[in-house]
Every structure is written in C-alpha cells, then in structure tokens.
Amino acid sequence: MQVLILNKRGDDLAIIWEPNDPNETNRTFTYKELHAEVCKFSNVLKNKGIEKGDRVCIYMPMVPELAIAVLACARIGAVHSVVFAGFSAVALSTRINDAECKMLLTSDGVFRGNKAVDFKTIVDEALETCPTIEASIVLNRVNGDVNMKAGRDVWWHDEIAKVDATCPAEVMDAEDMLFILYTSGSTGKPKGMVHSCAGYMVHTAYSFKNVFQYTHGDVYFCTADIGWITGHSYIVYGPLAAGATTLMFEGVPSYPDYSRFWQIVEKYKVNQFYTAPTAIRALAARFYSREPKVSNTNQLFIVAVSISHISVFLCGFSVKIATKLPRIPVPPIIGSMAIFEINSVSLIPFPKALDSCLSLFPKP
C-alpha cells in the first residue's frame, strides 16, 4: 500500500491543515512529505525506547503533528491511545493508567478562538499519578511558558533534529493491536475499545471511498477531532489509505464568525464535507441571523453524523444550509450509526429521503 501510494500519488496533497486563526499560514503535506515526516517521528519514538506493542498516549490539538504521531506509532507497531484534548487531568491520567502507556505525546497548548489554552499544566498534573510514563515529548504550538521536567520532558523539535527520514515499517499480523480509543466515560468508567491492524484499515479505506464517492483530485473535509473515532477513521486512516486529500481544521466553527466552515469550503474548493450534529446545532442558533459569507461552494457533499439516527431537525437544517449556499442541486446527506464500536459508517440513507425531511422542517 505504501509503495503504491507513493509511486502513484507521491506528489499529490495528502494533508491540508487550516489553523485556528484564518490569518495564520496554512500547512500542506504531499504524500512524499508526509511519509518523510512519519519516518522521522518513528525514529524519534524508537530513540526514546518505544518498541512494537508499547502503548503511547497522545494528547494533542488538531495540528499535523497529531496525524504524524498516530501514523508513526502504526509504522513501528506501537499502540496509540489518543485522548481528546478537551479532557481534564483526571480523565487523561485515568486513560494513561488503564492502557499502561509508556510515553505521552503532547503540546504546550492550543489556540481556541481568540485565546491560547494551556495544555502543559494539565499534563503535569495528570502525570503525577501515572507511574508507567517514562518520557513525554512536547510540541511547541503556542510558545507558552511551560515547566519541562528534567529526565522526562523533551521538545518535539529538538528530537526531530536528531533523526533522518529512513524507517522501515514494522511487519504486523492482521490481528495485531493498532490502537486503543476510550469511550467518553459519561455513563461510567471509560472503556478502551481495541481495533486491530488489517480489518480496521481495510474497512475504513473501503467505506471512505464508497460512502463519500471520493475521486482523485477531490478535497475532503471532516470537521471531527482525531480524539474521537470519526477523526481516526475519516481524517487519518480512511482518506490516507485511499490516497485522498484530507483537510484538518484546528479551530471551532464560530471563530472568527459562524461562517468559518463555509469559508474553508470555499477556500479549498472542498468536494466532500463531513460534520456532526453537535456542529450543526451550534450553527443552527446563529444561521438565520447571518448569511454565509461565501460565493462558491463547489460540489459540496454535506454529511450529518449521529450515534443512532439523523433527526428530522438536523436533516432539515442541513438541507436549509445547502439551499442557502450557492450549490445546486442540494447535496445528499449521510448518517452513521454505531461508529465507535465498528469504526465506520454503517447506515447510508438514500438522498431522495431528503424530500420528506425538508417538508417537515419549519420555515424561519
């Protein structure tokens, strides 16, 4: 798979990263560039003693280094456990201890809207009760004034400077563990869901290509966070295994205003747009008070994600968004069910079902 994609798509864009601040310069990686960065960080992990089967916790913002870290773990056979970057120190330590992680990958902070949020203080508090952690690699994202514990904490950029871009991939069995991802814990103790190498990657690549009808040259945008299964499957593994161009967004849909998603869609000429009910609800509160500030949304493919079903409200509101944006005809809407347990979309309604949804949605 690696040789095939590098030979056929090596110069194609693999990742487009849109920062929180629209005035900050974006970052892009071709497949060759991404491969080189993954190999470099794979060597960083190996230099710090990480081997096949070791568990690595990742607590990072939505930056390219998060995707690179995930792929580097997979490359050397380490088991990654990504923890959503909005969780508390207690939530982080609980997951680290349960997985018995050997290393933590994090950053000094993250930009959220118009402010920088400190990560390192949360991490330091969590690691006070995590005896299995031997090392922590810290990415400098916000230039924060942080405490670096001697013998444990090292800077990402310092470690990258010590390695080259050659790292053969570890040979893995189909049923070898790829990652652990924990439930939110809202209904009890967080449960670690385990996904293995072959079945997970094959199914995410297959479902991505078929559900989103991706064709070479399209730009695909999933608004999820990699801290959740949707981000694992439909920002990182599925799109990249299929040789697609996947767009990562660091920020929130309301900054600097509620047109941000549509501005990104227009800026990068997005063809497939995959979002969630939570994002749609956030937009719904402000939608009718302000027209979307865009003029061209290309072939937008709106997707609403739900744990069990797409409600009439969300389905109808998504259609209202589509009809107000300059994109005709209205794109289809797709729902997903039980995505956490089976890792990918399992329910796909036919686009003609939109007619009944639209008729039930009240006018503003």
Tab-separated table of C-alpha atoms in Angstrom:
chain	number	residue	atom	x	y	z
A	1	MET	CA	0.000	0.000	0.000
A	2	GLN	CA	2.786	2.424	0.932
A	3	VAL	CA	4.776	1.831	-2.273
A	4	LEU	CA	1.646	2.019	-4.419
A	5	ILE	CA	0.506	5.339	-2.968
A	6	LEU	CA	3.981	6.901	-3.029
A	7	ASN	CA	4.525	5.858	-6.645
A	8	LYS	CA	1.106	6.946	-7.876
A	9	ARG	CA	0.271	9.833	-5.528
A	10	GLY	CA	3.611	10.894	-4.066
A	11	ASP	CA	3.301	14.464	-5.323
A	12	ASP	CA	-0.428	14.741	-4.547
A	13	LEU	CA	-1.575	16.583	-1.444
A	14	ALA	CA	-2.170	14.231	1.470
A	15	ILE	CA	-2.997	16.708	4.258
A	16	ILE	CA	-4.153	20.320	4.176
A	17	TRP	CA	-4.063	21.964	7.586
A	18	GLU	CA	-6.165	25.052	8.271
A	19	PRO	CA	-5.131	26.824	11.506
A	20	ASN	CA	-7.447	28.300	14.112
A	21	ASP	CA	-6.557	31.841	13.026
A	22	PRO	CA	-7.501	32.438	9.369
A	23	ASN	CA	-4.620	34.929	9.122
A	24	GLU	CA	-2.037	32.306	10.083
A	25	THR	CA	-0.319	30.478	7.221
A	26	ASN	CA	-1.745	27.059	6.479
A	27	ARG	CA	0.395	23.956	6.041
A	28	THR	CA	0.263	21.268	3.388
A	29	PHE	CA	1.944	17.878	3.009
A	30	THR	CA	2.263	15.797	-0.144
A	31	TYR	CA	2.312	12.039	0.322
A	32	LYS	CA	6.098	12.035	-0.048
A	33	GLU	CA	6.452	14.810	2.509
A	34	LEU	CA	4.066	13.112	4.926
A	35	HIS	CA	5.926	9.820	4.536
A	36	ALA	CA	9.207	11.547	5.381
A	37	GLU	CA	7.752	13.242	8.474
A	38	VAL	CA	6.207	9.986	9.694
A	39	CYS	CA	9.514	8.155	9.254
A	40	LYS	CA	11.345	10.885	11.164
A	41	PHE	CA	8.986	10.754	14.099
A	42	SER	CA	9.025	6.951	14.012
A	43	ASN	CA	12.763	7.192	14.597
A	44	VAL	CA	12.180	9.665	17.432
A	45	LEU	CA	9.892	7.148	19.125
A	46	LYS	CA	12.444	4.361	18.658
A	47	ASN	CA	15.240	6.551	20.010
A	48	LYS	CA	13.167	7.085	23.151
A	49	GLY	CA	12.771	3.340	23.664
A	50	ILE	CA	9.356	2.699	22.084
A	51	GLU	CA	9.036	-0.772	20.582
A	52	LYS	CA	6.354	-2.882	18.933
A	53	GLY	CA	3.464	-3.421	21.338
A	54	ASP	CA	4.284	-0.464	23.614
A	55	ARG	CA	1.388	1.902	24.355
A	56	VAL	CA	1.750	5.604	23.538
A	57	CYS	CA	-0.780	8.172	24.745
A	58	ILE	CA	-1.388	11.201	22.505
A	59	TYR	CA	-2.932	14.348	23.993
A	60	MET	CA	-2.588	16.996	21.322
A	61	PRO	CA	-4.511	19.706	19.471
A	62	MET	CA	-5.651	19.328	15.865
A	63	VAL	CA	-2.292	20.010	14.242
A	64	PRO	CA	-0.486	17.971	11.548
A	65	GLU	CA	1.863	16.549	14.166
A	66	LEU	CA	-1.096	14.722	15.713
A	67	ALA	CA	-1.711	12.792	12.479
A	68	ILE	CA	2.031	12.257	12.069
A	69	ALA	CA	2.260	10.845	15.606
A	70	VAL	CA	-0.619	8.430	15.005
A	71	LEU	CA	0.926	7.160	11.780
A	72	ALA	CA	4.399	6.926	13.321
A	73	CYS	CA	3.064	4.687	16.087
A	74	ALA	CA	1.398	2.473	13.478
A	75	ARG	CA	4.614	2.337	11.446
A	76	ILE	CA	6.696	0.884	14.275
A	77	GLY	CA	3.937	-1.289	15.727
A	78	ALA	CA	3.320	0.813	18.827
A	79	VAL	CA	-0.273	1.027	20.069
A	80	HIS	CA	-1.544	4.602	20.132
A	81	SER	CA	-4.204	5.846	22.510
A	82	VAL	CA	-5.424	9.311	21.534
A	83	VAL	CA	-7.152	11.246	24.317
A	84	PHE	CA	-9.425	14.124	23.325
A	85	ALA	CA	-7.582	17.360	24.054
A	86	GLY	CA	-10.539	18.853	25.908
A	87	PHE	CA	-10.391	16.314	28.726
A	88	SER	CA	-9.215	17.118	32.259
A	89	ALA	CA	-6.069	15.951	34.039
A	90	VAL	CA	-8.055	13.256	35.848
A	91	ALA	CA	-9.581	11.975	32.599
A	92	LEU	CA	-6.146	11.923	30.983
A	93	SER	CA	-4.449	10.079	33.844
A	94	THR	CA	-7.288	7.538	34.038
A	95	ARG	CA	-6.789	6.576	30.398
A	96	ILE	CA	-2.986	6.557	30.616
A	97	ASN	CA	-3.045	4.240	33.611
A	98	ASP	CA	-5.649	1.891	32.193
A	99	ALA	CA	-3.664	1.450	28.964
A	100	GLU	CA	-0.345	1.374	30.855
A	101	CYS	CA	1.161	3.871	28.426
A	102	LYS	CA	4.926	4.200	28.306
A	103	MET	CA	5.077	7.613	26.624
A	104	LEU	CA	2.944	10.744	26.323
A	105	LEU	CA	2.923	12.997	23.243
A	106	THR	CA	1.502	16.455	23.896
A	107	SER	CA	1.952	20.191	23.251
A	108	ASP	CA	2.445	23.333	25.278
A	109	GLY	CA	-1.062	24.491	24.371
A	110	VAL	CA	-3.667	25.071	21.703
A	111	PHE	CA	-5.329	28.070	20.110
A	112	ARG	CA	-9.095	28.076	20.692
A	113	GLY	CA	-10.877	31.034	19.156
A	114	ASN	CA	-9.173	34.232	20.278
A	115	LYS	CA	-7.162	32.720	23.128
A	116	ALA	CA	-4.380	30.228	23.817
A	117	VAL	CA	-5.249	27.348	26.140
A	118	ASP	CA	-2.530	25.829	28.337
A	119	PHE	CA	-2.038	22.063	27.935
A	120	LYS	CA	1.173	21.515	29.843
A	121	THR	CA	-0.240	22.346	33.265
A	122	ILE	CA	-2.986	19.760	32.707
A	123	VAL	CA	-0.405	17.227	31.558
A	124	ASP	CA	1.900	17.862	34.530
A	125	GLU	CA	-0.980	17.334	36.942
A	126	ALA	CA	-2.050	14.130	35.194
A	127	LEU	CA	1.450	12.648	35.124
A	128	GLU	CA	1.802	12.997	38.905
A	129	THR	CA	-0.309	9.832	39.142
A	130	CYS	CA	0.968	7.979	36.038
A	131	PRO	CA	3.900	5.748	37.074
A	132	THR	CA	4.164	3.965	33.709
A	133	ILE	CA	5.095	7.127	31.754
A	134	GLU	CA	8.841	7.211	31.085
A	135	ALA	CA	9.009	10.132	28.654
A	136	SER	CA	6.902	13.000	27.354
A	137	ILE	CA	7.512	14.734	24.018
A	138	VAL	CA	6.130	18.281	23.874
A	139	LEU	CA	5.266	20.170	20.694
A	140	ASN	CA	5.732	23.942	20.781
A	141	ARG	CA	2.441	25.266	19.413
A	142	VAL	CA	1.648	28.463	21.369
A	143	ASN	CA	5.126	29.430	22.625
A	144	GLY	CA	3.880	29.051	26.171
A	145	ASP	CA	5.944	29.495	29.301
A	146	VAL	CA	5.905	25.890	30.482
A	147	ASN	CA	7.734	23.750	33.005
A	148	MET	CA	9.828	20.982	31.414
A	149	LYS	CA	10.621	18.224	33.895
A	150	ALA	CA	14.215	17.067	33.583
A	151	GLY	CA	14.594	13.419	32.649
A	152	ARG	CA	11.020	13.168	31.356
A	153	ASP	CA	10.036	16.090	29.121
A	154	VAL	CA	11.738	16.865	25.813
A	155	TRP	CA	10.823	19.236	22.985
A	156	TRP	CA	9.451	17.774	19.743
A	157	HIS	CA	11.649	19.963	17.517
A	158	ASP	CA	14.817	19.012	19.412
A	159	GLU	CA	14.161	15.299	18.956
A	160	ILE	CA	13.248	15.659	15.263
A	161	ALA	CA	16.583	17.361	14.617
A	162	LYS	CA	18.412	14.201	15.718
A	163	VAL	CA	16.909	11.751	13.176
A	164	ASP	CA	16.700	11.044	9.461
A	165	ALA	CA	13.754	10.106	7.248
A	166	THR	CA	14.525	6.407	6.819
A	167	CYS	CA	12.485	3.981	8.909
A	168	PRO	CA	11.303	0.595	7.588
A	169	ALA	CA	7.761	-0.313	8.593
A	170	GLU	CA	7.308	-2.989	11.256
A	171	VAL	CA	5.800	-6.240	9.971
A	172	MET	CA	2.412	-6.714	11.639
A	173	ASP	CA	-0.095	-9.569	11.772
A	174	ALA	CA	-3.673	-8.860	10.747
A	175	GLU	CA	-4.941	-9.170	14.319
A	176	ASP	CA	-2.153	-7.182	15.983
A	177	MET	CA	-3.428	-4.249	18.014
A	178	LEU	CA	-3.402	-0.919	16.156
A	179	PHE	CA	-4.899	1.428	18.748
A	180	ILE	CA	-6.984	1.810	21.879
A	181	LEU	CA	-9.652	4.500	22.000
A	182	TYR	CA	-11.618	5.171	25.172
A	183	THR	CA	-15.283	5.988	25.499
A	184	SER	CA	-16.192	9.382	26.939
A	185	GLY	CA	-16.989	7.956	30.371
A	186	SER	CA	-20.294	9.818	30.539
A	187	THR	CA	-22.123	6.616	31.518
A	188	GLY	CA	-19.472	5.136	33.794
A	189	LYS	CA	-15.798	4.212	33.761
A	190	PRO	CA	-14.214	4.857	30.324
A	191	LYS	CA	-13.909	1.657	28.308
A	192	GLY	CA	-10.977	1.077	25.981
A	193	MET	CA	-12.087	-0.070	22.539
A	194	VAL	CA	-9.382	-2.011	20.692
A	195	HIS	CA	-9.014	-2.050	16.909
A	196	SER	CA	-6.606	-4.325	15.045
A	197	CYS	CA	-4.466	-3.568	12.023
A	198	ALA	CA	-5.817	-5.243	8.905
A	199	GLY	CA	-9.574	-5.267	9.394
A	200	TYR	CA	-9.704	-1.676	10.593
A	201	MET	CA	-7.608	-0.225	7.788
A	202	VAL	CA	-9.323	-2.196	5.043
A	203	HIS	CA	-12.801	-1.280	6.205
A	204	THR	CA	-12.091	2.417	6.772
A	205	ALA	CA	-10.497	2.731	3.316
A	206	TYR	CA	-13.374	0.825	1.682
A	207	SER	CA	-16.121	2.734	3.467
A	208	PHE	CA	-14.428	6.083	2.818
A	209	LYS	CA	-14.204	5.528	-0.932
A	210	ASN	CA	-17.731	4.199	-1.263
A	211	VAL	CA	-19.646	6.362	1.198
A	212	PHE	CA	-18.104	9.646	0.119
A	213	GLN	CA	-17.725	8.702	-3.553
A	214	TYR	CA	-14.233	10.156	-3.491
A	215	THR	CA	-12.456	10.583	-6.820
A	216	HIS	CA	-8.857	11.562	-7.472
A	217	GLY	CA	-8.382	15.309	-7.154
A	218	ASP	CA	-11.244	15.899	-4.717
A	219	VAL	CA	-10.662	17.751	-1.452
A	220	TYR	CA	-12.331	16.102	1.539
A	221	PHE	CA	-13.054	17.922	4.809
A	222	CYS	CA	-14.052	16.164	8.037
A	223	THR	CA	-14.683	18.551	10.949
A	224	ALA	CA	-14.268	15.895	13.653
A	225	ASP	CA	-11.486	15.773	16.206
A	226	ILE	CA	-8.940	12.963	15.924
A	227	GLY	CA	-9.583	12.389	19.626
A	228	TRP	CA	-12.759	10.527	18.570
A	229	ILE	CA	-13.269	7.515	16.296
A	230	THR	CA	-14.652	9.639	13.447
A	231	GLY	CA	-11.369	11.535	13.313
A	232	HIS	CA	-9.330	8.323	13.435
A	233	SER	CA	-11.306	6.724	10.611
A	234	TYR	CA	-12.236	9.671	8.417
A	235	ILE	CA	-9.436	12.195	8.827
A	236	VAL	CA	-6.425	9.907	9.093
A	237	TYR	CA	-6.686	6.230	8.207
A	238	GLY	CA	-9.535	6.028	5.675
A	239	PRO	CA	-8.657	9.018	3.467
A	240	LEU	CA	-4.889	8.443	3.537
A	241	ALA	CA	-5.199	4.710	2.799
A	242	ALA	CA	-7.329	5.680	-0.198
A	243	GLY	CA	-4.796	8.235	-1.456
A	244	ALA	CA	-7.156	11.150	-0.805
A	245	THR	CA	-6.539	14.764	0.150
A	246	THR	CA	-7.824	15.222	3.702
A	247	LEU	CA	-8.315	18.608	5.364
A	248	MET	CA	-7.614	19.109	9.081
A	249	PHE	CA	-9.038	22.132	10.918
A	250	GLU	CA	-7.597	23.299	14.225
A	251	GLY	CA	-10.306	25.741	15.235
A	252	VAL	CA	-14.010	25.969	16.001
A	253	PRO	CA	-16.929	26.723	13.645
A	254	SER	CA	-17.717	30.018	15.409
A	255	TYR	CA	-14.328	31.766	15.068
A	256	PRO	CA	-13.887	34.420	13.852
A	257	ASP	CA	-17.589	34.079	12.962
A	258	TYR	CA	-20.170	31.403	12.192
A	259	SER	CA	-19.304	31.330	8.501
A	260	ARG	CA	-15.901	29.734	9.150
A	261	PHE	CA	-16.806	26.265	7.864
A	262	TRP	CA	-18.145	27.708	4.623
A	263	GLN	CA	-15.125	29.961	4.212
A	264	ILE	CA	-12.905	26.885	4.454
A	265	VAL	CA	-15.098	25.014	1.968
A	266	GLU	CA	-14.754	27.886	-0.484
A	267	LYS	CA	-11.031	28.489	0.150
A	268	TYR	CA	-10.002	24.924	-0.631
A	269	LYS	CA	-12.823	24.059	-3.053
A	270	VAL	CA	-13.992	21.247	-0.799
A	271	ASN	CA	-15.970	18.492	-2.517
A	272	GLN	CA	-16.964	16.303	0.441
A	273	PHE	CA	-17.902	17.876	3.780
A	274	TYR	CA	-18.380	15.621	6.797
A	275	THR	CA	-19.681	17.154	10.023
A	276	ALA	CA	-21.614	16.237	13.143
A	277	PRO	CA	-24.930	17.022	14.843
A	278	THR	CA	-23.106	18.986	17.549
A	279	ALA	CA	-21.603	21.285	14.935
A	280	ILE	CA	-24.945	21.659	13.173
A	281	ARG	CA	-26.674	22.553	16.447
A	282	ALA	CA	-24.038	25.217	17.117
A	283	LEU	CA	-24.579	26.689	13.671
A	284	ALA	CA	-28.359	26.470	13.886
A	285	ALA	CA	-28.537	29.018	16.698
A	286	ARG	CA	-26.941	31.707	14.514
A	287	PHE	CA	-27.732	30.614	10.992
A	288	TYR	CA	-30.756	32.740	10.191
A	289	SER	CA	-29.299	35.928	11.632
A	290	ARG	CA	-26.401	35.934	9.190
A	291	GLU	CA	-25.975	34.746	5.613
A	292	PRO	CA	-22.965	32.511	4.923
A	293	LYS	CA	-20.073	34.699	3.704
A	294	VAL	CA	-19.166	32.659	0.655
A	295	SER	CA	-19.789	32.816	-3.072
A	296	ASN	CA	-18.691	29.400	-4.360
A	297	THR	CA	-19.052	26.103	-2.526
A	298	ASN	CA	-18.256	23.881	-5.489
A	299	GLN	CA	-19.654	20.329	-5.247
A	300	LEU	CA	-20.417	20.334	-1.545
A	301	PHE	CA	-21.400	16.995	-0.039
A	302	ILE	CA	-22.999	17.633	3.358
A	303	VAL	CA	-22.912	14.795	5.846
A	304	ALA	CA	-24.616	14.700	9.257
A	305	VAL	CA	-23.216	12.182	11.721
A	306	SER	CA	-25.292	10.676	14.508
A	307	ILE	CA	-24.823	7.941	17.083
A	308	SER	CA	-28.142	6.330	16.229
A	309	HIS	CA	-30.014	8.349	13.623
A	310	ILE	CA	-30.329	11.699	11.906
A	311	SER	CA	-33.174	13.618	13.482
A	312	VAL	CA	-35.723	15.431	11.367
A	313	PHE	CA	-34.361	18.728	12.692
A	314	LEU	CA	-30.734	18.001	11.809
A	315	CYS	CA	-31.601	16.554	8.441
A	316	GLY	CA	-33.825	19.506	7.602
A	317	PHE	CA	-31.406	22.099	8.876
A	318	SER	CA	-28.587	20.573	6.828
A	319	VAL	CA	-30.769	20.907	3.764
A	320	LYS	CA	-31.502	24.533	4.656
A	321	ILE	CA	-27.758	25.194	4.847
A	322	ALA	CA	-27.267	23.541	1.488
A	323	THR	CA	-30.035	25.526	-0.184
A	324	LYS	CA	-28.743	28.853	1.169
A	325	LEU	CA	-25.218	28.113	-0.015
A	326	PRO	CA	-24.562	28.684	-3.731
A	327	ARG	CA	-24.621	24.993	-4.597
A	328	ILE	CA	-27.381	23.458	-6.716
A	329	PRO	CA	-28.683	20.777	-6.679
A	330	VAL	CA	-28.899	20.036	-2.957
A	331	PRO	CA	-26.201	17.504	-1.980
A	332	PRO	CA	-27.123	14.225	-0.265
A	333	ILE	CA	-26.947	13.762	3.496
A	334	ILE	CA	-25.447	10.653	5.078
A	335	GLY	CA	-25.934	9.301	8.579
A	336	SER	CA	-23.783	6.920	10.572
A	337	MET	CA	-24.726	4.520	13.342
A	338	ALA	CA	-22.634	2.690	15.975
A	339	ILE	CA	-19.481	4.199	14.535
A	340	PHE	CA	-17.471	3.838	17.766
A	341	GLU	CA	-17.904	0.103	18.026
A	342	ILE	CA	-17.438	-0.815	14.355
A	343	ASN	CA	-15.179	2.152	13.483
A	344	SER	CA	-17.012	3.372	10.382
A	345	VAL	CA	-20.258	4.416	8.717
A	346	SER	CA	-22.857	1.655	8.796
A	347	LEU	CA	-26.086	3.393	7.728
A	348	ILE	CA	-26.466	5.297	4.459
A	349	PRO	CA	-29.922	6.703	3.610
A	350	PHE	CA	-30.870	7.401	0.009
A	351	PRO	CA	-30.772	11.089	-0.989
A	352	LYS	CA	-34.456	11.022	-2.057
A	353	ALA	CA	-35.358	10.715	1.621
A	354	LEU	CA	-34.458	14.394	1.907
A	355	ASP	CA	-37.779	15.420	0.389
A	356	SER	CA	-39.737	14.246	3.431
A	357	CYS	CA	-37.229	15.796	5.828
A	358	LEU	CA	-37.363	19.157	4.106
A	359	SER	CA	-41.155	19.249	4.145
A	360	LEU	CA	-41.164	18.724	7.911
A	361	PHE	CA	-38.622	21.444	8.676
A	362	PRO	CA	-40.368	24.686	9.745
A	363	LYS	CA	-39.651	27.921	7.961
A	364	PRO	CA	-37.773	30.571	9.971
